[in-house]
Amino acid sequence: MSVGVLFTQGLVTGDPHTVLGEILEQAEAADRLGFSHALTTEHKYSDEYFGSPLHLSYAIAARTQRVKVGTAIAIAPLYNPMELAQDSAMLDQLSGGRAWLGLGVGYMPVDYSTVGVSWEDRAQRFDETVRILRQAHTSERFSFSDEIYTFDDVSVIPQPVQAGGVPLHLAAWTPGGLRRAGRLADGWITNALMSLQTMTAMAADYRAAAEAAGRTPHVTSIRFCWPYTSREAALEKFGDTALAMARTLFDYGAITDLPGVSSSAEITLEEFVKDRFVFGTPQECVETVGRFRDEAGVDDFLMIFRYPTGPDHAAVLEAMELFGAEVLPALAADHRKVRA
């Protein structure tokens, strides 16, 4: 089991040049502290997220030595699939075989209209893009033809470093999406705020699809995270921004498993700390991660320490240091104990 970091900042975080520099510094900290990934994400029309995740991943790759670099997620239907194949192969070469590609369909039509891509055929576009990526990364030359895309005798130069191509992990929240992840992908990525109960049920459906397709299932869970030594300080730094983010995502339609909640104003921090956030003392964080591992069968985690609106850079580095010093070693020891 590994634990990585996911960056989710944008213009509302502050001056773009400054914030991008802070992301690079946090990526260097992740590399130094023993985290496994330093990944980026995107929306194409949002002040809250930067919209060029692979470009930022190139910079992260150049500033790190060990962590996996890439996306969780890039909205795959918004890209020309051969260009995405080329860019991700180049990231793999630049990083020496550390590229990791998390892909999703997205859930906001404005992301599509911003770049002039049809929202209506997004599922077919996504399916074909994943298949094209796989062929492009494993074939010297290939041809492809389906409903959306046709390519004749094309190639990606240079090919990825990793045998079998850049690993492809698909985000999904629907039955069809879970089946697609099982059929086509190297793993399934949860969303950041689904409950443990929801994740456990979806993970079971995904695993069944993966096993039916002859694939080894792999579950990666995105979680909002904040370790602390002082609860009062944690609530001050983390509480308001975390609650605001949860309410925003509810309004966007990204949280659908809150029965009885009809308005984002009804959401409480206590509700999300119970089985959605990784929040608490280092030991409490270990216990929470262990529950997701044992009940939902999570293989890897991607932690979000900073939302678009905070906490501030210094506090994030401090939280990452605490997690790296006390939570990661305890998780490794606990995992060895479980496997034994």
Tab-separated table of C-alpha atoms in Angstrom:
chain	number	residue	atom	x	y	z
A	1	MET	CA	0.000	0.000	0.000
A	2	SER	CA	1.262	3.468	-0.893
A	3	VAL	CA	0.185	7.032	-0.117
A	4	GLY	CA	0.639	9.880	-2.564
A	5	VAL	CA	-0.307	13.546	-2.791
A	6	LEU	CA	-2.764	15.228	-5.173
A	7	PHE	CA	-2.644	18.972	-5.910
A	8	THR	CA	-5.936	20.825	-6.463
A	9	GLN	CA	-5.119	24.522	-6.659
A	10	GLY	CA	-6.089	27.304	-9.045
A	11	LEU	CA	-6.422	31.045	-9.396
A	12	VAL	CA	-8.436	31.517	-6.199
A	13	THR	CA	-5.479	30.172	-4.229
A	14	GLY	CA	-3.421	33.257	-5.078
A	15	ASP	CA	-1.048	34.676	-7.649
A	16	PRO	CA	-0.629	31.860	-10.233
A	17	HIS	CA	3.170	32.080	-10.444
A	18	THR	CA	3.458	31.947	-6.652
A	19	VAL	CA	0.967	29.097	-6.268
A	20	LEU	CA	2.620	27.014	-8.982
A	21	GLY	CA	5.946	27.480	-7.206
A	22	GLU	CA	4.318	26.314	-3.970
A	23	ILE	CA	2.989	23.194	-5.701
A	24	LEU	CA	6.495	22.396	-6.915
A	25	GLU	CA	7.864	22.880	-3.411
A	26	GLN	CA	5.177	20.582	-2.006
A	27	ALA	CA	6.008	18.006	-4.693
A	28	GLU	CA	9.666	18.133	-3.656
A	29	ALA	CA	8.549	17.626	-0.053
A	30	ALA	CA	6.445	14.616	-1.091
A	31	ASP	CA	9.467	13.151	-2.850
A	32	ARG	CA	11.668	13.685	0.196
A	33	LEU	CA	9.150	12.525	2.834
A	34	GLY	CA	8.340	9.128	1.322
A	35	PHE	CA	5.027	9.784	-0.411
A	36	SER	CA	4.508	7.645	-3.501
A	37	HIS	CA	2.874	10.060	-5.976
A	38	ALA	CA	2.740	13.792	-6.712
A	39	LEU	CA	-0.198	14.170	-9.097
A	40	THR	CA	-2.226	16.947	-10.693
A	41	THR	CA	-5.871	17.415	-11.683
A	42	GLU	CA	-7.913	19.795	-13.812
A	43	HIS	CA	-11.027	21.673	-14.790
A	44	LYS	CA	-10.970	23.645	-18.024
A	45	TYR	CA	-13.208	26.484	-16.839
A	46	SER	CA	-12.631	27.153	-13.181
A	47	ASP	CA	-10.861	29.638	-10.966
A	48	GLU	CA	-10.401	26.806	-8.465
A	49	TYR	CA	-8.277	24.442	-10.585
A	50	PHE	CA	-5.491	24.902	-13.095
A	51	GLY	CA	-6.358	23.497	-16.504
A	52	SER	CA	-3.057	22.074	-17.809
A	53	PRO	CA	-2.276	19.032	-15.639
A	54	LEU	CA	0.317	17.392	-17.876
A	55	HIS	CA	2.309	20.582	-18.292
A	56	LEU	CA	2.477	20.936	-14.518
A	57	SER	CA	3.428	17.261	-14.255
A	58	TYR	CA	6.437	17.877	-16.507
A	59	ALA	CA	7.654	20.501	-14.053
A	60	ILE	CA	7.053	18.182	-11.097
A	61	ALA	CA	8.979	15.408	-12.869
A	62	ALA	CA	11.929	17.731	-13.383
A	63	ARG	CA	11.985	18.671	-9.680
A	64	THR	CA	11.641	15.143	-8.225
A	65	GLN	CA	13.501	11.841	-8.314
A	66	ARG	CA	11.244	9.130	-6.931
A	67	VAL	CA	7.498	9.916	-6.858
A	68	LYS	CA	5.122	8.886	-9.624
A	69	VAL	CA	4.012	11.895	-11.653
A	70	GLY	CA	0.926	12.523	-13.736
A	71	THR	CA	-2.797	13.072	-13.299
A	72	ALA	CA	-5.729	12.151	-11.094
A	73	ILE	CA	-7.504	13.023	-13.165
A	74	ALA	CA	-7.188	14.452	-16.661
A	75	ILE	CA	-10.543	14.720	-18.452
A	76	ALA	CA	-9.662	12.350	-21.273
A	77	PRO	CA	-12.441	13.152	-23.813
A	78	LEU	CA	-11.203	16.759	-24.010
A	79	TYR	CA	-7.899	15.684	-25.592
A	80	ASN	CA	-6.910	14.410	-28.990
A	81	PRO	CA	-6.065	10.822	-28.005
A	82	MET	CA	-2.849	10.616	-30.022
A	83	GLU	CA	-1.619	13.891	-28.548
A	84	LEU	CA	-2.459	12.611	-25.062
A	85	ALA	CA	-0.584	9.396	-25.836
A	86	GLN	CA	2.420	11.368	-27.056
A	87	ASP	CA	2.436	13.779	-24.106
A	88	SER	CA	2.115	11.039	-21.493
A	89	ALA	CA	4.846	8.981	-23.183
A	90	MET	CA	7.089	12.043	-23.085
A	91	LEU	CA	6.302	12.463	-19.381
A	92	ASP	CA	7.353	8.848	-18.847
A	93	GLN	CA	10.626	9.474	-20.655
A	94	LEU	CA	11.286	12.742	-18.822
A	95	SER	CA	10.646	11.135	-15.433
A	96	GLY	CA	12.557	7.939	-16.141
A	97	GLY	CA	9.497	5.694	-16.081
A	98	ARG	CA	7.484	7.365	-13.312
A	99	ALA	CA	4.407	8.468	-15.284
A	100	TRP	CA	0.972	7.544	-13.901
A	101	LEU	CA	-2.148	8.540	-15.826
A	102	GLY	CA	-5.485	8.876	-14.056
A	103	LEU	CA	-8.314	9.635	-16.473
A	104	GLY	CA	-11.978	10.530	-16.082
A	105	VAL	CA	-14.991	11.667	-18.074
A	106	GLY	CA	-15.646	14.736	-15.922
A	107	TYR	CA	-18.988	15.868	-14.587
A	108	MET	CA	-19.262	19.530	-15.664
A	109	PRO	CA	-20.545	20.364	-19.177
A	110	VAL	CA	-18.707	23.708	-19.071
A	111	ASP	CA	-15.377	21.846	-19.229
A	112	TYR	CA	-16.507	20.515	-22.614
A	113	SER	CA	-17.994	23.710	-24.017
A	114	THR	CA	-14.844	25.628	-23.078
A	115	VAL	CA	-12.742	23.567	-25.507
A	116	GLY	CA	-15.493	22.851	-28.060
A	117	VAL	CA	-15.979	19.129	-27.404
A	118	SER	CA	-19.408	17.473	-27.465
A	119	TRP	CA	-20.822	16.588	-24.050
A	120	GLU	CA	-23.335	14.103	-25.470
A	121	ASP	CA	-20.856	11.525	-26.798
A	122	ARG	CA	-18.387	11.804	-23.908
A	123	ALA	CA	-18.680	8.149	-22.814
A	124	GLN	CA	-17.862	6.801	-26.279
A	125	ARG	CA	-15.086	9.350	-26.686
A	126	PHE	CA	-13.621	8.276	-23.328
A	127	ASP	CA	-13.811	4.569	-24.145
A	128	GLU	CA	-12.053	5.031	-27.477
A	129	THR	CA	-9.388	7.312	-25.992
A	130	VAL	CA	-8.401	4.715	-23.384
A	131	ARG	CA	-8.135	1.992	-26.025
A	132	ILE	CA	-6.086	4.241	-28.305
A	133	LEU	CA	-3.707	5.115	-25.469
A	134	ARG	CA	-3.139	1.447	-24.746
A	135	GLN	CA	-2.394	0.645	-28.388
A	136	ALA	CA	-0.229	3.715	-28.874
A	137	HIS	CA	1.927	2.826	-25.875
A	138	THR	CA	2.358	-0.856	-26.744
A	139	SER	CA	2.583	-0.900	-30.560
A	140	GLU	CA	5.345	0.361	-32.797
A	141	ARG	CA	2.675	1.320	-35.324
A	142	PHE	CA	-1.087	0.764	-35.292
A	143	SER	CA	-4.394	1.653	-36.899
A	144	PHE	CA	-7.692	2.340	-35.134
A	145	SER	CA	-11.256	2.946	-36.271
A	146	ASP	CA	-14.475	3.337	-34.274
A	147	GLU	CA	-17.393	5.781	-33.971
A	148	ILE	CA	-15.365	8.870	-33.059
A	149	TYR	CA	-11.733	8.381	-34.041
A	150	THR	CA	-9.919	6.904	-37.023
A	151	PHE	CA	-6.123	6.670	-37.229
A	152	ASP	CA	-4.238	4.875	-39.975
A	153	ASP	CA	-0.717	3.528	-39.489
A	154	VAL	CA	0.336	5.930	-36.716
A	155	SER	CA	2.925	5.786	-33.946
A	156	VAL	CA	4.076	7.518	-30.769
A	157	ILE	CA	7.750	8.520	-30.753
A	158	PRO	CA	9.382	7.991	-28.339
A	159	GLN	CA	7.527	5.149	-26.693
A	160	PRO	CA	7.119	5.146	-22.878
A	161	VAL	CA	9.875	3.755	-20.699
A	162	GLN	CA	7.522	1.468	-18.766
A	163	ALA	CA	6.876	-1.960	-20.273
A	164	GLY	CA	3.219	-2.099	-21.241
A	165	GLY	CA	3.000	1.689	-21.416
A	166	VAL	CA	2.011	4.319	-18.887
A	167	PRO	CA	-0.377	2.782	-16.304
A	168	LEU	CA	-3.969	3.867	-16.937
A	169	HIS	CA	-6.279	4.298	-13.944
A	170	LEU	CA	-9.890	5.334	-14.549
A	171	ALA	CA	-12.132	7.361	-12.270
A	172	ALA	CA	-15.777	6.280	-12.228
A	173	TRP	CA	-18.928	6.778	-10.160
A	174	THR	CA	-21.514	4.970	-12.312
A	175	PRO	CA	-22.160	1.263	-13.010
A	176	GLY	CA	-21.080	1.708	-16.641
A	177	GLY	CA	-17.950	3.570	-15.616
A	178	LEU	CA	-16.993	0.868	-13.104
A	179	ARG	CA	-17.434	-1.794	-15.769
A	180	ARG	CA	-15.268	0.225	-18.165
A	181	ALA	CA	-12.529	0.569	-15.534
A	182	GLY	CA	-12.616	-3.189	-14.972
A	183	ARG	CA	-12.512	-3.917	-18.688
A	184	LEU	CA	-9.862	-1.439	-19.836
A	185	ALA	CA	-7.807	-0.065	-16.969
A	186	ASP	CA	-4.972	-0.906	-14.620
A	187	GLY	CA	-7.037	0.426	-11.723
A	188	TRP	CA	-10.069	2.344	-10.486
A	189	ILE	CA	-9.910	5.779	-8.800
A	190	THR	CA	-12.586	6.815	-6.285
A	191	ASN	CA	-13.779	10.373	-5.967
A	192	ALA	CA	-12.540	12.430	-3.034
A	193	LEU	CA	-15.725	12.573	-0.982
A	194	MET	CA	-17.641	9.321	-1.415
A	195	SER	CA	-18.354	7.615	1.892
A	196	LEU	CA	-16.662	4.424	3.007
A	197	GLN	CA	-19.930	2.528	2.489
A	198	THR	CA	-20.309	3.825	-1.070
A	199	MET	CA	-16.671	3.100	-1.861
A	200	THR	CA	-16.927	-0.454	-0.538
A	201	ALA	CA	-19.942	-1.217	-2.748
A	202	MET	CA	-18.403	0.358	-5.860
A	203	ALA	CA	-15.074	-1.368	-5.254
A	204	ALA	CA	-16.861	-4.735	-5.211
A	205	ASP	CA	-18.548	-3.988	-8.548
A	206	TYR	CA	-15.283	-2.800	-10.075
A	207	ARG	CA	-13.377	-5.871	-8.858
A	208	ALA	CA	-15.989	-8.188	-10.351
A	209	ALA	CA	-15.651	-6.420	-13.704
A	210	ALA	CA	-11.851	-6.508	-13.601
A	211	GLU	CA	-11.743	-10.189	-12.733
A	212	ALA	CA	-14.281	-10.991	-15.476
A	213	ALA	CA	-11.964	-9.233	-17.941
A	214	GLY	CA	-8.941	-11.157	-16.675
A	215	ARG	CA	-7.381	-8.085	-15.048
A	216	THR	CA	-5.926	-7.735	-11.570
A	217	PRO	CA	-8.041	-5.113	-9.760
A	218	HIS	CA	-6.418	-2.111	-8.112
A	219	VAL	CA	-8.269	0.538	-6.100
A	220	THR	CA	-6.869	4.037	-5.548
A	221	SER	CA	-8.758	6.249	-3.115
A	222	ILE	CA	-8.566	10.051	-3.160
A	223	ARG	CA	-9.093	11.490	0.335
A	224	PHE	CA	-8.981	14.962	1.869
A	225	CYS	CA	-6.413	14.744	4.647
A	226	TRP	CA	-5.216	16.698	7.648
A	227	PRO	CA	-3.080	15.231	10.456
A	228	TYR	CA	-2.637	17.286	13.603
A	229	THR	CA	-1.147	17.473	17.060
A	230	SER	CA	-3.640	20.185	18.130
A	231	ARG	CA	-7.308	19.721	17.228
A	232	GLU	CA	-8.033	23.385	17.878
A	233	ALA	CA	-5.324	24.488	15.437
A	234	ALA	CA	-6.458	21.874	12.893
A	235	LEU	CA	-10.031	23.106	12.962
A	236	GLU	CA	-8.812	26.658	12.476
A	237	LYS	CA	-6.522	25.771	9.556
A	238	PHE	CA	-8.489	22.945	7.979
A	239	GLY	CA	-12.080	23.006	9.182
A	240	ASP	CA	-13.559	26.023	7.411
A	241	THR	CA	-11.794	25.418	4.102
A	242	ALA	CA	-12.628	21.692	4.126
A	243	LEU	CA	-16.277	22.320	4.881
A	244	ALA	CA	-16.476	25.013	2.197
A	245	MET	CA	-14.940	22.606	-0.332
A	246	ALA	CA	-17.379	19.828	0.577
A	247	ARG	CA	-20.309	22.199	0.177
A	248	THR	CA	-19.008	23.462	-3.167
A	249	LEU	CA	-18.597	19.935	-4.504
A	250	PHE	CA	-22.103	19.057	-3.319
A	251	ASP	CA	-23.445	22.041	-5.265
A	252	TYR	CA	-21.476	20.894	-8.332
A	253	GLY	CA	-23.157	17.485	-8.121
A	254	ALA	CA	-19.967	15.628	-7.198
A	255	ILE	CA	-21.405	14.236	-3.924
A	256	THR	CA	-24.467	12.061	-4.375
A	257	ASP	CA	-24.451	9.789	-1.305
A	258	LEU	CA	-25.746	12.074	1.450
A	259	PRO	CA	-29.274	10.779	2.067
A	260	GLY	CA	-31.560	13.337	3.638
A	261	VAL	CA	-29.325	16.281	2.743
A	262	SER	CA	-31.075	18.610	0.298
A	263	SER	CA	-28.853	21.685	0.660
A	264	SER	CA	-25.106	22.167	1.004
A	265	ALA	CA	-25.785	24.351	4.054
A	266	GLU	CA	-26.869	21.193	5.923
A	267	ILE	CA	-23.437	19.541	5.556
A	268	THR	CA	-21.347	19.464	8.736
A	269	LEU	CA	-17.648	18.834	9.244
A	270	GLU	CA	-18.468	16.066	11.728
A	271	GLU	CA	-20.346	14.157	9.007
A	272	PHE	CA	-17.320	14.136	6.731
A	273	VAL	CA	-14.761	13.362	9.426
A	274	LYS	CA	-16.650	10.144	10.248
A	275	ASP	CA	-15.986	8.240	7.032
A	276	ARG	CA	-14.814	10.596	4.291
A	277	PHE	CA	-11.886	12.704	5.517
A	278	VAL	CA	-8.589	11.385	6.882
A	279	PHE	CA	-8.479	13.769	9.854
A	280	GLY	CA	-7.009	13.485	13.312
A	281	THR	CA	-3.895	12.694	15.266
A	282	PRO	CA	-1.307	10.553	13.478
A	283	GLN	CA	-2.716	7.443	15.157
A	284	GLU	CA	-6.267	8.383	14.174
A	285	CYS	CA	-5.102	8.874	10.577
A	286	VAL	CA	-3.524	5.409	10.628
A	287	GLU	CA	-6.766	3.922	11.928
A	288	THR	CA	-8.886	5.727	9.308
A	289	VAL	CA	-6.657	4.629	6.437
A	290	GLY	CA	-6.748	1.102	7.855
A	291	ARG	CA	-10.561	1.091	7.752
A	292	PHE	CA	-10.584	2.053	4.080
A	293	ARG	CA	-7.935	-0.569	3.343
A	294	ASP	CA	-9.701	-3.350	5.244
A	295	GLU	CA	-13.355	-2.605	4.405
A	296	ALA	CA	-13.134	-1.224	0.858
A	297	GLY	CA	-9.911	-3.016	-0.085
A	298	VAL	CA	-8.096	0.183	-1.043
A	299	ASP	CA	-4.638	-0.510	-2.447
A	300	ASP	CA	-3.288	3.051	-2.659
A	301	PHE	CA	-4.264	6.507	-1.401
A	302	LEU	CA	-3.911	9.993	-2.850
A	303	MET	CA	-4.162	12.645	-0.137
A	304	ILE	CA	-5.306	16.217	-0.725
A	305	PHE	CA	-3.730	18.477	1.897
A	306	ARG	CA	-4.678	21.773	0.265
A	307	TYR	CA	-7.935	22.937	-1.297
A	308	PRO	CA	-8.169	25.869	-3.697
A	309	THR	CA	-8.991	28.170	-0.747
A	310	GLY	CA	-6.438	26.855	1.735
A	311	PRO	CA	-4.830	26.025	4.103
A	312	ASP	CA	-1.801	28.192	3.457
A	313	HIS	CA	1.439	26.837	2.008
A	314	ALA	CA	3.401	26.813	5.281
A	315	ALA	CA	0.646	24.923	7.087
A	316	VAL	CA	0.438	22.372	4.258
A	317	LEU	CA	4.177	21.702	4.408
A	318	GLU	CA	3.909	21.272	8.171
A	319	ALA	CA	1.022	18.802	7.771
A	320	MET	CA	2.936	16.855	5.122
A	321	GLU	CA	5.986	16.708	7.390
A	322	LEU	CA	3.863	15.326	10.252
A	323	PHE	CA	2.233	12.754	7.980
A	324	GLY	CA	5.594	11.726	6.555
A	325	ALA	CA	7.292	11.476	9.949
A	326	GLU	CA	4.578	9.691	11.929
A	327	VAL	CA	1.778	8.356	9.708
A	328	LEU	CA	3.661	6.814	6.786
A	329	PRO	CA	6.007	4.687	8.964
A	330	ALA	CA	3.083	3.538	11.124
A	331	LEU	CA	1.065	2.629	8.029
A	332	ALA	CA	3.983	0.629	6.639
A	333	ALA	CA	4.346	-1.266	9.924
A	334	ASP	CA	0.600	-1.830	10.157
A	335	HIS	CA	0.461	-3.060	6.561
A	336	ARG	CA	3.267	-5.544	7.184
A	337	LYS	CA	1.381	-6.798	10.239
A	338	VAL	CA	-1.860	-7.215	8.241
A	339	ARG	CA	-0.084	-9.118	5.458
A	340	ALA	CA	1.653	-11.375	7.958
